């Protein structure tokens, strides 16, 4: 049904018109890179999931779980910064803003909350967002991989566009409860805060910053959730979403 093809601007993608709608067709190099990236990420999150299950079976408790899997988590979640670059260079058809909010909130949770505030690492809410992220990412990256290989099993497609309905709010609950649990420690230690007077003449209070971050979920989370609901309608029910040209 493709009616015309034109150069996509040197980013490995070629633009193709399908039913009057612009759709990017990836070049071989971009496809190979994305397959490698998605296979690596699926494997990384699978390793993390297996490590969590093994830990729980062996120890019978969630205490110490974050500590035991943190290296793998930090590596693969930080690696996901590449997703923002994928959108920016145009090899992936997603908004830089939507991906940027999603990735930066995760990096923030990993490095500036869970890694930095050891006292909260054994909170149940940490395990909640870890489990939710792991299930989400195994599904999401395997979806992208099979999709790129043009062999997408329906149950993976179904899982990608249905699991999030429950997992997204559950993940957000885990993240918000974890930040909330961190507040007393942040207040007590004054970590990452800068009080006046200082040579820069600037003050910054991490405690209030965290409260602002928590409130910022109110406008930002629905945008991500509705974005996913639109993607769900498009992919599972074939609805045409009218998009503005970039
Ligand atoms: C500094 C402090 C910052 C603090 C900010 C505080 C604000 C926080 C508010 C936000 C809260 C977020 C909480 C969150 O962390 C909780 C959770 O994640 S819980 C778990 C549930 N989550 C999810 O299910 C979402 C997971 N994330 C995503 O799906 C994506 O990141 C998202 C950008 C949200 C959506 O993805 P996308 O738009 O890409 O949707 P699609 O999957 O349908 O893909 C669209 C097309 O792009 C192609 N694509 C995308 N990525 C790839 C890839 N890696 N490889 C190959 N192809 C890719 C995809 O195939 C689609 O192509 P086409 O349209 O041609 O079919």
PDB file of C-alpha atoms and ligand atoms in Angstrom:
ATOM      1  CA  UNK A   1       0.000   0.000   0.000  1.00  0.00           C
ATOM      2  CA  UNK A   2       3.034   2.213   0.081  1.00  0.00           C
ATOM      3  CA  UNK A   3       2.626   4.941  -2.489  1.00  0.00           C
ATOM      4  CA  UNK A   4       5.918   6.857  -2.389  1.00  0.00           C
ATOM      5  CA  UNK A   5       9.394   6.758  -0.864  1.00  0.00           C
ATOM      6  CA  UNK A   6      11.829   9.533  -0.143  1.00  0.00           C
ATOM      7  CA  UNK A   7      15.097   9.999   1.714  1.00  0.00           C
ATOM      8  CA  UNK A   8      14.641  10.243   5.480  1.00  0.00           C
ATOM      9  CA  UNK A   9      17.491  12.694   6.052  1.00  0.00           C
ATOM     10  CA  UNK A  10      20.600  10.541   6.570  1.00  0.00           C
ATOM     11  CA  UNK A  11      19.541   8.962   9.867  1.00  0.00           C
ATOM     12  CA  UNK A  12      19.127   5.480   8.481  1.00  0.00           C
ATOM     13  CA  UNK A  13      15.385   5.936   8.098  1.00  0.00           C
ATOM     14  CA  UNK A  14      13.420   6.317   4.891  1.00  0.00           C
ATOM     15  CA  UNK A  15      10.016   8.000   4.869  1.00  0.00           C
ATOM     16  CA  UNK A  16       7.203   6.171   3.196  1.00  0.00           C
ATOM     17  CA  UNK A  17       3.596   7.260   2.750  1.00  0.00           C
ATOM     18  CA  UNK A  18       1.002   4.715   3.790  1.00  0.00           C
ATOM     19  CA  UNK A  19      -2.664   5.668   3.446  1.00  0.00           C
ATOM     20  CA  UNK A  20      -1.576   9.294   3.260  1.00  0.00           C
ATOM     21  CA  UNK A  21       0.239   8.991   6.598  1.00  0.00           C
ATOM     22  CA  UNK A  22       4.012   9.361   6.933  1.00  0.00           C
ATOM     23  CA  UNK A  23       5.654   6.179   8.204  1.00  0.00           C
ATOM     24  CA  UNK A  24       9.392   5.721   8.638  1.00  0.00           C
ATOM     25  CA  UNK A  25      11.007   2.662   7.110  1.00  0.00           C
ATOM     26  CA  UNK A  26      14.322   1.904   8.779  1.00  0.00           C
ATOM     27  CA  UNK A  27      17.596   1.438   6.916  1.00  0.00           C
ATOM     28  CA  UNK A  28      19.615  -1.777   7.424  1.00  0.00           C
ATOM     29  CA  UNK A  29      22.116  -0.152   9.792  1.00  0.00           C
ATOM     30  CA  UNK A  30      19.437   1.367  12.018  1.00  0.00           C
ATOM     31  CA  UNK A  31      17.489  -1.915  12.066  1.00  0.00           C
ATOM     32  CA  UNK A  32      20.596  -3.919  12.982  1.00  0.00           C
ATOM     33  CA  UNK A  33      21.463  -1.500  15.770  1.00  0.00           C
ATOM     34  CA  UNK A  34      17.896  -1.527  17.162  1.00  0.00           C
ATOM     35  CA  UNK A  35      17.758  -5.331  17.080  1.00  0.00           C
ATOM     36  CA  UNK A  36      21.069  -5.475  18.974  1.00  0.00           C
ATOM     37  CA  UNK A  37      19.873  -2.831  21.455  1.00  0.00           C
ATOM     38  CA  UNK A  38      16.500  -4.484  22.088  1.00  0.00           C
ATOM     39  CA  UNK A  39      17.975  -8.005  22.411  1.00  0.00           C
ATOM     40  CA  UNK A  40      20.566  -6.682  24.901  1.00  0.00           C
ATOM     41  CA  UNK A  41      17.868  -4.883  26.902  1.00  0.00           C
ATOM     42  CA  UNK A  42      15.518  -7.899  26.902  1.00  0.00           C
ATOM     43  CA  UNK A  43      18.398 -10.077  28.121  1.00  0.00           C
ATOM     44  CA  UNK A  44      19.418  -7.524  30.771  1.00  0.00           C
ATOM     45  CA  UNK A  45      15.944  -7.247  32.252  1.00  0.00           C
ATOM     46  CA  UNK A  46      15.495 -11.041  32.072  1.00  0.00           C
ATOM     47  CA  UNK A  47      18.723 -11.500  34.042  1.00  0.00           C
ATOM     48  CA  UNK A  48      17.427  -8.977  36.575  1.00  0.00           C
ATOM     49  CA  UNK A  49      14.059 -10.754  36.832  1.00  0.00           C
ATOM     50  CA  UNK A  50      15.681 -14.161  37.305  1.00  0.00           C
ATOM     51  CA  UNK A  51      18.069 -12.735  39.932  1.00  0.00           C
ATOM     52  CA  UNK A  52      15.126 -11.291  41.870  1.00  0.00           C
ATOM     53  CA  UNK A  53      13.181 -14.567  41.811  1.00  0.00           C
ATOM     54  CA  UNK A  54      16.292 -16.552  42.847  1.00  0.00           C
ATOM     55  CA  UNK A  55      17.039 -14.126  45.668  1.00  0.00           C
ATOM     56  CA  UNK A  56      13.503 -14.381  47.016  1.00  0.00           C
ATOM     57  CA  UNK A  57      13.436 -18.191  46.775  1.00  0.00           C
ATOM     58  CA  UNK A  58      16.824 -18.539  48.508  1.00  0.00           C
ATOM     59  CA  UNK A  59      16.407 -15.902  51.239  1.00  0.00           C
ATOM     60  CA  UNK A  60      12.640 -15.922  51.709  1.00  0.00           C
ATOM     61  CA  UNK A  61      12.629 -12.136  52.175  1.00  0.00           C
ATOM     62  CA  UNK A  62      12.803  -9.001  50.077  1.00  0.00           C
ATOM     63  CA  UNK A  63      15.343  -7.463  52.459  1.00  0.00           C
ATOM     64  CA  UNK A  64      18.678  -7.124  50.673  1.00  0.00           C
ATOM     65  CA  UNK A  65      17.100  -7.721  47.250  1.00  0.00           C
ATOM     66  CA  UNK A  66      17.761  -4.228  45.904  1.00  0.00           C
ATOM     67  CA  UNK A  67      21.367  -4.405  47.067  1.00  0.00           C
ATOM     68  CA  UNK A  68      21.898  -7.732  45.330  1.00  0.00           C
ATOM     69  CA  UNK A  69      20.505  -6.639  41.940  1.00  0.00           C
ATOM     70  CA  UNK A  70      21.453  -2.965  41.935  1.00  0.00           C
ATOM     71  CA  UNK A  71      24.453  -3.247  39.583  1.00  0.00           C
ATOM     72  CA  UNK A  72      22.397  -4.879  36.829  1.00  0.00           C
ATOM     73  CA  UNK A  73      19.529  -2.458  37.387  1.00  0.00           C
ATOM     74  CA  UNK A  74      21.771   0.614  37.258  1.00  0.00           C
ATOM     75  CA  UNK A  75      23.533  -0.571  34.127  1.00  0.00           C
ATOM     76  CA  UNK A  76      20.440  -1.402  32.063  1.00  0.00           C
ATOM     77  CA  UNK A  77      18.279   1.484  33.250  1.00  0.00           C
ATOM     78  CA  UNK A  78      21.085   3.965  32.543  1.00  0.00           C
ATOM     79  CA  UNK A  79      21.690   2.362  29.140  1.00  0.00           C
ATOM     80  CA  UNK A  80      18.065   3.282  28.337  1.00  0.00           C
ATOM     81  CA  UNK A  81      19.224   6.896  27.940  1.00  0.00           C
ATOM     82  CA  UNK A  82      20.012   5.774  24.390  1.00  0.00           C
ATOM     83  CA  UNK A  83      16.267   5.703  23.787  1.00  0.00           C
ATOM     84  CA  UNK A  84      16.140   9.476  23.948  1.00  0.00           C
ATOM     85  CA  UNK A  85      18.928   9.578  21.347  1.00  0.00           C
ATOM     86  CA  UNK A  86      17.033   7.077  19.146  1.00  0.00           C
ATOM     87  CA  UNK A  87      14.068   9.458  19.095  1.00  0.00           C
ATOM     88  CA  UNK A  88      16.235  12.553  18.621  1.00  0.00           C
ATOM     89  CA  UNK A  89      18.019  11.130  15.565  1.00  0.00           C
ATOM     90  CA  UNK A  90      14.731   9.805  14.183  1.00  0.00           C
ATOM     91  CA  UNK A  91      15.361   6.053  14.055  1.00  0.00           C
ATOM     92  CA  UNK A  92      12.447   5.522  16.434  1.00  0.00           C
ATOM     93  CA  UNK A  93       9.061   7.117  15.866  1.00  0.00           C
ATOM     94  CA  UNK A  94       8.404   8.363  19.386  1.00  0.00           C
ATOM     95  CA  UNK A  95       8.391  11.847  20.867  1.00  0.00           C
ATOM     96  CA  UNK A  96      11.680  12.892  22.493  1.00  0.00           C
ATOM     97  CA  UNK A  97       9.647  14.577  25.209  1.00  0.00           C
ATOM     98  CA  UNK A  98       7.541  11.524  26.124  1.00  0.00           C
ATOM     99  CA  UNK A  99      10.589   9.253  26.114  1.00  0.00           C
ATOM    100  CA  UNK A 100      12.675  11.863  27.940  1.00  0.00           C
ATOM    101  CA  UNK A 101      10.147  12.149  30.800  1.00  0.00           C
ATOM    102  CA  UNK A 102       9.873   8.350  31.069  1.00  0.00           C
ATOM    103  CA  UNK A 103      13.620   7.687  31.030  1.00  0.00           C
ATOM    104  CA  UNK A 104      14.652  10.631  33.237  1.00  0.00           C
ATOM    105  CA  UNK A 105      12.115   9.733  35.929  1.00  0.00           C
ATOM    106  CA  UNK A 106      13.507   6.176  36.016  1.00  0.00           C
ATOM    107  CA  UNK A 107      17.150   7.343  36.115  1.00  0.00           C
ATOM    108  CA  UNK A 108      16.217   9.742  38.875  1.00  0.00           C
ATOM    109  CA  UNK A 109      14.590   6.928  40.905  1.00  0.00           C
ATOM    110  CA  UNK A 110      17.576   4.633  40.461  1.00  0.00           C
ATOM    111  CA  UNK A 111      20.447   7.059  41.124  1.00  0.00           C
ATOM    112  CA  UNK A 112      19.086   9.937  43.199  1.00  0.00           C
ATOM    113  CA  UNK A 113      16.667   7.953  45.350  1.00  0.00           C
ATOM    114  CA  UNK A 114      17.336   4.220  45.627  1.00  0.00           C
ATOM    115  CA  UNK A 115      21.117   4.370  45.192  1.00  0.00           C
ATOM    116  CA  UNK A 116      21.671   7.507  47.296  1.00  0.00           C
ATOM    117  CA  UNK A 117      19.370   6.774  50.236  1.00  0.00           C
ATOM    118  CA  UNK A 118      20.419   3.366  51.550  1.00  0.00           C
ATOM    119  CA  UNK A 119      17.839   3.463  54.385  1.00  0.00           C
ATOM    120  CA  UNK A 120      14.936   3.038  51.971  1.00  0.00           C
ATOM    121  CA  UNK A 121      16.380   0.201  49.887  1.00  0.00           C
ATOM    122  CA  UNK A 122      14.421  -2.439  51.809  1.00  0.00           C
ATOM    123  CA  UNK A 123      11.045  -0.710  51.495  1.00  0.00           C
ATOM    124  CA  UNK A 124       8.310  -2.860  49.908  1.00  0.00           C
ATOM    125  CA  UNK A 125       7.632   0.019  47.501  1.00  0.00           C
ATOM    126  CA  UNK A 126      11.137  -0.421  46.011  1.00  0.00           C
ATOM    127  CA  UNK A 127      10.336  -4.060  45.283  1.00  0.00           C
ATOM    128  CA  UNK A 128       6.993  -2.990  43.810  1.00  0.00           C
ATOM    129  CA  UNK A 129       8.530  -0.676  41.213  1.00  0.00           C
ATOM    130  CA  UNK A 130      11.394  -3.116  40.542  1.00  0.00           C
ATOM    131  CA  UNK A 131       8.989  -5.972  39.758  1.00  0.00           C
ATOM    132  CA  UNK A 132       6.746  -3.690  37.675  1.00  0.00           C
ATOM    133  CA  UNK A 133       9.644  -2.223  35.668  1.00  0.00           C
ATOM    134  CA  UNK A 134      11.078  -5.708  35.065  1.00  0.00           C
ATOM    135  CA  UNK A 135       7.823  -7.208  33.721  1.00  0.00           C
ATOM    136  CA  UNK A 136       7.242  -4.074  31.615  1.00  0.00           C
ATOM    137  CA  UNK A 137      10.683  -4.002  30.090  1.00  0.00           C
ATOM    138  CA  UNK A 138      10.911  -7.717  29.289  1.00  0.00           C
ATOM    139  CA  UNK A 139       7.598  -7.377  27.458  1.00  0.00           C
ATOM    140  CA  UNK A 140       8.433  -4.048  25.789  1.00  0.00           C
ATOM    141  CA  UNK A 141      11.913  -4.903  24.503  1.00  0.00           C
ATOM    142  CA  UNK A 142      10.883  -8.362  23.316  1.00  0.00           C
ATOM    143  CA  UNK A 143       7.944  -6.690  21.497  1.00  0.00           C
ATOM    144  CA  UNK A 144      10.326  -4.285  19.706  1.00  0.00           C
ATOM    145  CA  UNK A 145      12.736  -7.139  18.841  1.00  0.00           C
ATOM    146  CA  UNK A 146      10.112  -9.448  17.336  1.00  0.00           C
ATOM    147  CA  UNK A 147       8.477  -6.490  15.597  1.00  0.00           C
ATOM    148  CA  UNK A 148      11.767  -5.554  13.933  1.00  0.00           C
ATOM    149  CA  UNK A 149      12.227  -9.188  12.877  1.00  0.00           C
ATOM    150  CA  UNK A 150       8.684  -9.151  11.414  1.00  0.00           C
ATOM    151  CA  UNK A 151       7.744 -12.178  13.540  1.00  0.00           C
ATOM    152  CA  UNK A 152       5.645 -10.738  16.325  1.00  0.00           C
ATOM    153  CA  UNK A 153       3.675 -13.332  18.328  1.00  0.00           C
ATOM    154  CA  UNK A 154       0.210 -11.949  19.111  1.00  0.00           C
ATOM    155  CA  UNK A 155       0.493 -12.610  22.862  1.00  0.00           C
ATOM    156  CA  UNK A 156       3.587 -10.337  23.089  1.00  0.00           C
ATOM    157  CA  UNK A 157       1.763  -7.586  21.198  1.00  0.00           C
ATOM    158  CA  UNK A 158      -1.269  -8.098  23.442  1.00  0.00           C
ATOM    159  CA  UNK A 159       0.886  -8.050  26.579  1.00  0.00           C
ATOM    160  CA  UNK A 160       2.739  -4.883  25.469  1.00  0.00           C
ATOM    161  CA  UNK A 161      -0.511  -2.985  24.991  1.00  0.00           C
ATOM    162  CA  UNK A 162      -2.499  -4.385  27.938  1.00  0.00           C
ATOM    163  CA  UNK A 163      -0.121  -4.993  30.863  1.00  0.00           C
ATOM    164  CA  UNK A 164       0.627  -1.277  31.155  1.00  0.00           C
ATOM    165  CA  UNK A 165      -3.000  -0.560  32.110  1.00  0.00           C
ATOM    166  CA  UNK A 166      -2.296  -2.060  35.551  1.00  0.00           C
ATOM    167  CA  UNK A 167       1.515  -1.864  35.621  1.00  0.00           C
ATOM    168  CA  UNK A 168       1.787   1.873  34.972  1.00  0.00           C
ATOM    169  CA  UNK A 169      -0.299   2.945  38.003  1.00  0.00           C
ATOM    170  CA  UNK A 170       1.369   0.210  40.097  1.00  0.00           C
ATOM    171  CA  UNK A 171       4.845   1.439  39.082  1.00  0.00           C
ATOM    172  CA  UNK A 172       3.914   5.042  39.807  1.00  0.00           C
ATOM    173  CA  UNK A 173       2.559   3.997  43.234  1.00  0.00           C
ATOM    174  CA  UNK A 174       5.855   2.201  43.988  1.00  0.00           C
ATOM    175  CA  UNK A 175       7.903   5.211  42.907  1.00  0.00           C
ATOM    176  CA  UNK A 176       5.826   7.768  44.827  1.00  0.00           C
ATOM    177  CA  UNK A 177       5.761   5.668  48.008  1.00  0.00           C
ATOM    178  CA  UNK A 178       9.545   5.266  47.774  1.00  0.00           C
ATOM    179  CA  UNK A 179      10.136   9.015  47.415  1.00  0.00           C
ATOM    180  CA  UNK A 180       7.712   9.583  50.297  1.00  0.00           C
ATOM    181  CA  UNK A 181       9.676   7.099  52.457  1.00  0.00           C
ATOM    182  CA  UNK A 182      12.892   8.941  51.578  1.00  0.00           C
ATOM    183  CA  UNK A 183      11.653  12.360  52.726  1.00  0.00           C
ATOM    184  CA  UNK A 184      12.495  12.037  56.474  1.00  0.00           C
ATOM    185  CA  UNK A 185      16.084  10.921  55.705  1.00  0.00           C
ATOM    186  CA  UNK A 186      16.567  13.716  53.218  1.00  0.00           C
ATOM    187  CA  UNK A 187      15.272  16.260  55.724  1.00  0.00           C
ATOM    188  CA  UNK A 188      17.438  14.877  58.539  1.00  0.00           C
ATOM    189  CA  UNK A 189      20.691  14.731  56.584  1.00  0.00           C
ATOM    190  CA  UNK A 190      20.199  17.768  54.319  1.00  0.00           C
ATOM    191  CA  UNK A 191      21.662  15.682  51.497  1.00  0.00           C
ATOM    192  CA  UNK A 192      22.136  17.239  48.046  1.00  0.00           C
ATOM    193  CA  UNK A 193      21.082  20.571  49.551  1.00  0.00           C
ATOM    194  CA  UNK A 194      22.869  23.869  49.482  1.00  0.00           C
ATOM    195  CA  UNK A 195      22.227  26.338  52.270  1.00  0.00           C
ATOM    196  CA  UNK A 196      22.982  30.043  52.355  1.00  0.00           C
ATOM    197  CA  UNK A 197      25.426  31.609  52.863  1.00  0.00           C
ATOM    198  CA  UNK A 198      27.720  29.926  50.334  1.00  0.00           C
ATOM    199  CA  UNK A 199      30.164  31.154  47.723  1.00  0.00           C
ATOM    200  CA  UNK A 200      27.649  30.670  44.892  1.00  0.00           C
ATOM    201  CA  UNK A 201      24.925  32.583  46.762  1.00  0.00           C
ATOM    202  CA  UNK A 202      22.411  29.928  45.732  1.00  0.00           C
ATOM    203  CA  UNK A 203      20.203  27.808  47.926  1.00  0.00           C
ATOM    204  CA  UNK A 204      18.716  24.432  47.024  1.00  0.00           C
ATOM    205  CA  UNK A 205      16.677  22.150  49.242  1.00  0.00           C
ATOM    206  CA  UNK A 206      16.489  18.557  48.024  1.00  0.00           C
ATOM    207  CA  UNK A 207      13.621  17.861  50.437  1.00  0.00           C
ATOM    208  CA  UNK A 208      11.366  20.438  48.756  1.00  0.00           C
ATOM    209  CA  UNK A 209      12.687  19.395  45.345  1.00  0.00           C
ATOM    210  CA  UNK A 210      11.427  15.846  46.043  1.00  0.00           C
ATOM    211  CA  UNK A 211       8.029  17.195  47.029  1.00  0.00           C
ATOM    212  CA  UNK A 212       7.902  19.100  43.722  1.00  0.00           C
ATOM    213  CA  UNK A 213       8.929  15.913  41.855  1.00  0.00           C
ATOM    214  CA  UNK A 214       6.077  14.040  43.556  1.00  0.00           C
ATOM    215  CA  UNK A 215       3.582  16.716  42.522  1.00  0.00           C
ATOM    216  CA  UNK A 216       4.959  16.735  38.971  1.00  0.00           C
ATOM    217  CA  UNK A 217       3.617  13.176  38.543  1.00  0.00           C
ATOM    218  CA  UNK A 218       0.102  14.669  38.619  1.00  0.00           C
ATOM    219  CA  UNK A 219       0.328  16.447  35.229  1.00  0.00           C
ATOM    220  CA  UNK A 220       3.028  14.218  33.660  1.00  0.00           C
ATOM    221  CA  UNK A 221       1.865  10.685  34.397  1.00  0.00           C
ATOM    222  CA  UNK A 222      -1.557  11.064  32.695  1.00  0.00           C
ATOM    223  CA  UNK A 223       0.212  12.268  29.542  1.00  0.00           C
ATOM    224  CA  UNK A 224       2.300   9.070  29.409  1.00  0.00           C
ATOM    225  CA  UNK A 225      -0.689   6.922  30.262  1.00  0.00           C
ATOM    226  CA  UNK A 226      -2.921   8.499  27.611  1.00  0.00           C
ATOM    227  CA  UNK A 227      -0.064   8.250  25.108  1.00  0.00           C
ATOM    228  CA  UNK A 228       0.021   4.499  25.773  1.00  0.00           C
ATOM    229  CA  UNK A 229      -3.777   4.233  25.537  1.00  0.00           C
ATOM    230  CA  UNK A 230      -3.609   5.943  22.114  1.00  0.00           C
ATOM    231  CA  UNK A 231      -0.829   3.556  21.036  1.00  0.00           C
ATOM    232  CA  UNK A 232      -3.004   0.665  22.232  1.00  0.00           C
ATOM    233  CA  UNK A 233      -5.973   1.813  20.132  1.00  0.00           C
ATOM    234  CA  UNK A 234      -3.697   2.297  17.126  1.00  0.00           C
ATOM    235  CA  UNK A 235      -1.907  -1.055  17.366  1.00  0.00           C
ATOM    236  CA  UNK A 236      -4.610  -3.391  18.702  1.00  0.00           C
ATOM    237  CA  UNK A 237      -7.671  -1.818  17.114  1.00  0.00           C
ATOM    238  CA  UNK A 238      -6.106  -0.266  14.012  1.00  0.00           C
ATOM    239  CA  UNK A 239      -7.355   3.251  14.769  1.00  0.00           C
ATOM    240  CA  UNK A 240      -5.717   5.975  12.688  1.00  0.00           C
ATOM    241  CA  UNK A 241      -4.196   8.595  14.966  1.00  0.00           C
ATOM    242  CA  UNK A 242      -3.889  11.986  13.323  1.00  0.00           C
ATOM    243  CA  UNK A 243      -0.378  13.314  14.029  1.00  0.00           C
ATOM    244  CA  UNK A 244       1.107  16.703  13.239  1.00  0.00           C
ATOM    245  CA  UNK A 245       4.177  16.659  10.968  1.00  0.00           C
ATOM    246  CA  UNK A 246       7.453  17.431  12.846  1.00  0.00           C
TER     247      UNK A 246
HETATM  248  C1  LIG B   1      14.817  15.045  37.017  1.00  0.00           C
HETATM  249  C2  LIG B   1      13.652  14.492  37.699  1.00  0.00           C
HETATM  250  C3  LIG B   1      12.596  14.076  36.771  1.00  0.00           C
HETATM  251  C4  LIG B   1      11.372  13.693  37.492  1.00  0.00           C
HETATM  252  C5  LIG B   1      10.192  13.611  36.579  1.00  0.00           C
HETATM  253  C6  LIG B   1       9.008  13.220  37.333  1.00  0.00           C
HETATM  254  C7  LIG B   1       7.812  13.013  36.466  1.00  0.00           C
HETATM  255  C8  LIG B   1       7.450  11.612  36.367  1.00  0.00           C
HETATM  256  C9  LIG B   1       6.186  11.309  35.692  1.00  0.00           C
HETATM  257  C10 LIG B   1       6.305  10.035  34.916  1.00  0.00           C
HETATM  258  C11 LIG B   1       6.025   8.812  35.664  1.00  0.00           C
HETATM  259  C12 LIG B   1       6.612   7.592  34.966  1.00  0.00           C
HETATM  260  C13 LIG B   1       6.581   6.459  35.874  1.00  0.00           C
HETATM  261  C14 LIG B   1       7.129   5.185  35.259  1.00  0.00           C
HETATM  262  O1  LIG B   1       8.516   5.097  35.503  1.00  0.00           O
HETATM  263  C15 LIG B   1       6.452   4.029  35.819  1.00  0.00           C
HETATM  264  C16 LIG B   1       6.565   2.844  34.943  1.00  0.00           C
HETATM  265  O2  LIG B   1       7.213   2.739  33.942  1.00  0.00           O
HETATM  266  S1  LIG B   1       5.644   1.609  35.461  1.00  0.00           S
HETATM  267  C17 LIG B   1       5.750   0.391  34.206  1.00  0.00           C
HETATM  268  C18 LIG B   1       4.728   0.566  33.092  1.00  0.00           C
HETATM  269  N1  LIG B   1       5.266   1.428  32.099  1.00  0.00           N
HETATM  270  C19 LIG B   1       5.051   1.299  30.773  1.00  0.00           C
HETATM  271  O3  LIG B   1       4.368   0.400  30.325  1.00  0.00           O
HETATM  272  C20 LIG B   1       5.670   2.287  29.866  1.00  0.00           C
HETATM  273  C21 LIG B   1       6.986   1.895  29.497  1.00  0.00           C
HETATM  274  N2  LIG B   1       7.548   2.892  28.641  1.00  0.00           N
HETATM  275  C22 LIG B   1       7.260   3.035  27.343  1.00  0.00           C
HETATM  276  O4  LIG B   1       6.492   2.312  26.774  1.00  0.00           O
HETATM  277  C23 LIG B   1       7.937   4.105  26.577  1.00  0.00           C
HETATM  278  O5  LIG B   1       8.990   4.553  27.319  1.00  0.00           O
HETATM  279  C24 LIG B   1       7.025   5.253  26.141  1.00  0.00           C
HETATM  280  C25 LIG B   1       7.901   6.364  25.615  1.00  0.00           C
HETATM  281  C26 LIG B   1       6.188   5.748  27.326  1.00  0.00           C
HETATM  282  C27 LIG B   1       6.082   4.818  25.036  1.00  0.00           C
HETATM  283  O6  LIG B   1       6.717   4.197  24.050  1.00  0.00           O
HETATM  284  P1  LIG B   1       6.448   4.472  22.490  1.00  0.00           P
HETATM  285  O7  LIG B   1       5.822   5.765  22.191  1.00  0.00           O
HETATM  286  O8  LIG B   1       7.747   4.180  21.830  1.00  0.00           O
HETATM  287  O9  LIG B   1       5.341   3.467  22.135  1.00  0.00           O
HETATM  288  P2  LIG B   1       5.437   2.190  21.285  1.00  0.00           P
HETATM  289  O10 LIG B   1       6.060   1.116  22.064  1.00  0.00           O
HETATM  290  O11 LIG B   1       4.033   1.927  20.831  1.00  0.00           O
HETATM  291  O12 LIG B   1       6.396   2.536  20.055  1.00  0.00           O
HETATM  292  C28 LIG B   1       6.109   3.535  19.065  1.00  0.00           C
HETATM  293  C29 LIG B   1       6.902   3.242  17.818  1.00  0.00           C
HETATM  294  O13 LIG B   1       8.301   3.338  18.063  1.00  0.00           O
HETATM  295  C30 LIG B   1       8.909   2.067  17.845  1.00  0.00           C
HETATM  296  N3  LIG B   1       9.942   1.896  18.849  1.00  0.00           N
HETATM  297  C31 LIG B   1       9.991   2.499  20.017  1.00  0.00           C
HETATM  298  N4  LIG B   1      11.066   2.121  20.702  1.00  0.00           N
HETATM  299  C32 LIG B   1      11.706   1.228  19.913  1.00  0.00           C
HETATM  300  C33 LIG B   1      12.865   0.461  20.060  1.00  0.00           C
HETATM  301  N5  LIG B   1      13.610   0.505  21.187  1.00  0.00           N
HETATM  302  N6  LIG B   1      13.211  -0.355  19.051  1.00  0.00           N
HETATM  303  C34 LIG B   1      12.469  -0.430  17.929  1.00  0.00           C
HETATM  304  N7  LIG B   1      11.352   0.279  17.727  1.00  0.00           N
HETATM  305  C35 LIG B   1      10.980   1.098  18.713  1.00  0.00           C
HETATM  306  C36 LIG B   1       7.788   1.101  17.999  1.00  0.00           C
HETATM  307  O14 LIG B   1       7.997  -0.126  17.357  1.00  0.00           O
HETATM  308  C37 LIG B   1       6.656   1.857  17.334  1.00  0.00           C
HETATM  309  O15 LIG B   1       6.827   1.836  15.944  1.00  0.00           O
HETATM  310  P3  LIG B   1       5.602   1.901  14.938  1.00  0.00           P
HETATM  311  O16 LIG B   1       4.826   3.131  15.257  1.00  0.00           O
HETATM  312  O17 LIG B   1       6.205   1.932  13.591  1.00  0.00           O
HETATM  313  O18 LIG B   1       4.796   0.683  15.178  1.00  0.00           O
END
